[in-house]
Amino acid sequence: MKRIKSGWGGEDVMKQLRVLVKSVCLRRTKTSKIDGEPILQLPPKVTEKVHVVFDQRESQVYEELNTSTQRQITRYLDSGTLGRNYSHVLVLLLRLRQACCHPLLMQEFRNEPSPSIPGVDKIANAKLLSAAVVQRIKENDDEEDGTCPVCMDSVINATIYIPCGHHVCSECWIRISDSAAANGAINLEDDGPTVIKCQNCRGPVDPAKLTDTNSFKQVHDPSSMPESSAGAGDINGANEDEDPEATASSDEYDSDSPTEEDDAESKKKSKSKSLAELRKDALKNKAEKKKYIRRLEKGWFPSTKITKTLEILQANEDRGLEEKTIIFSQFTSLLDLLEVPLARRGWNHTRFDGSMNLKERNAAVTAFTNDPSCKIMLVSLKAGNSGLNLVAASHVIMFDPFWNPYIEDQAVDRAHRIGQVRNVFVHRLLIENTVEDRIVTLQDQKRELISGALDEGGTMNVSRLDARELAYLFVCFHIRLFSRCLLLPDPLLTHLLHRV
């Protein structure tokens, strides 16, 4: 595969690869044919790239962030430490991707805490890790550090298994545990042994024995924590970088306290929290959720992509064809931001994400499928890209691009599948001249690589970025830096290359 990605060997090598793959792989796609006839009859699927342009405010935010990011990457390349800082590079990319969606994702949702798990004391569980595992995590010598090994996306506050210490992002863990529970693999009301396996070492994972990165740092590496959270003692390990604007954007909050002094104290505490912290509190009870919604609505403003999304939804409404739409995004906080204008326009909608339990998710799917007035569904890409039947929808909006193009294809197939009777229209929202354009270019290159290996296309784990791709994403027009990255030594490339 390295020879193929480097352009060596030509067609002869690709033929050898096809023979090898076909000998071990049986694959059928929607376009496969038997005796000259398609094996599946589906309405057409039309995909369009909808390019939109930043307004002046968003453009300024993005350019400032992009400039500072380029400087940081240049420092890593000059010092030869790009490989050792892979996880930080992914965080920098994450910030650029968030800036393309909405400025608030960077300003007030910088480090979203992982959702709390009822009955799980993450601080206590972090103390159960052995000394060897603690040392391994602290040294960060694992080449997968900074990425979720399941979805291959960047992860800041990962869910950590006990006792092996391997990690996964919170949304992927919710999918794993929900799937196991639905299939009878575990019984959360039993004290019996679990059969969930760690994706890295295949060791057993107990759903009640979990911790996260922030809790781990509080217990084993408090010096690496910001002062505001190092001594907080939050069992869920919240770790937030508060933005000055984020902490002063609202003056009024609900309070359940009957006294004026307690009410004033509640307001003071609420104003000192970022939106991400309020969002975490909102999962606890309805009163906290009301505070979060009020704060979100008061400080809300549209982004270029949200405005375009509303235009597409309004056009669907104006046609009067009772068309339904699914909106996919990688960022659940962005789904919160989308709910504000939908509620203001009185559009009935539902939602499907990793913070919801199995009963709530089933209710959301049922409402979207059976309720004629519910025409919009907001879906987290990680939680809802597979296993759902949403043929009630004929429009799919991909709010932001993902590294692996086949994850997006799976998401679109929630609507374009057996049972669909309408044409399916896919709208991929992209900001011109940003990292998103370059992500799509890399997606096309990965598709070409896989299509060359499999006659009818296919899926491989093509999410991890190598050094050349990282340079292209960050500094597409920075010739000096890009050229330097092409000359990186083989050991560094080996460290960065994914197993393909």
Short mmCIF file of C-alpha atoms in Angstrom, two decimals, residues 30 40-45 321-324 369 389-395 412-425:
data_model
loop_
_atom_site.label_atom_id
_atom_site.label_comp_id
_atom_site.label_asym_id
_atom_site.label_seq_id
_atom_site.Cartn_x
_atom_site.Cartn_y
_atom_site.Cartn_z
CA LYS A 30 -25.94 -0.69 -4.88
CA LEU A 40 -31.08 -3.26 -6.20
CA GLN A 41 -33.54 -0.78 -7.63
CA LEU A 42 -33.39 2.60 -5.87
CA PRO A 43 -34.44 6.14 -6.83
CA PRO A 44 -31.56 8.36 -7.98
CA LYS A 45 -29.29 10.10 -5.48
CA LEU A 321 -44.09 18.33 -1.10
CA GLU A 322 -43.91 17.25 2.56
CA GLU A 323 -40.18 16.57 2.18
CA LYS A 324 -38.18 15.64 5.27
CA THR A 369 -40.73 8.48 10.64
CA ASN A 389 -33.55 3.43 8.74
CA LEU A 390 -34.59 6.99 7.89
CA VAL A 391 -36.15 6.56 4.46
CA ALA A 392 -38.79 9.11 5.45
CA ALA A 393 -36.18 11.74 4.52
CA SER A 394 -35.42 12.73 0.95
CA HIS A 395 -32.91 15.50 1.73
CA VAL A 412 -26.33 9.36 3.51
CA ASP A 413 -27.40 5.73 3.21
CA ARG A 414 -29.68 6.20 6.24
CA ALA A 415 -32.02 7.76 3.67
CA HIS A 416 -30.89 6.26 0.37
CA ARG A 417 -31.66 2.61 1.08
CA ILE A 418 -34.27 -0.09 0.55
CA GLY A 419 -37.70 1.41 1.13
CA GLN A 420 -36.90 4.84 -0.28
CA VAL A 421 -39.45 5.95 -2.89
CA ARG A 422 -38.28 9.53 -3.57
CA ASN A 423 -35.20 10.96 -5.19
CA VAL A 424 -32.57 11.71 -2.52
CA PHE A 425 -30.76 15.05 -2.57
#
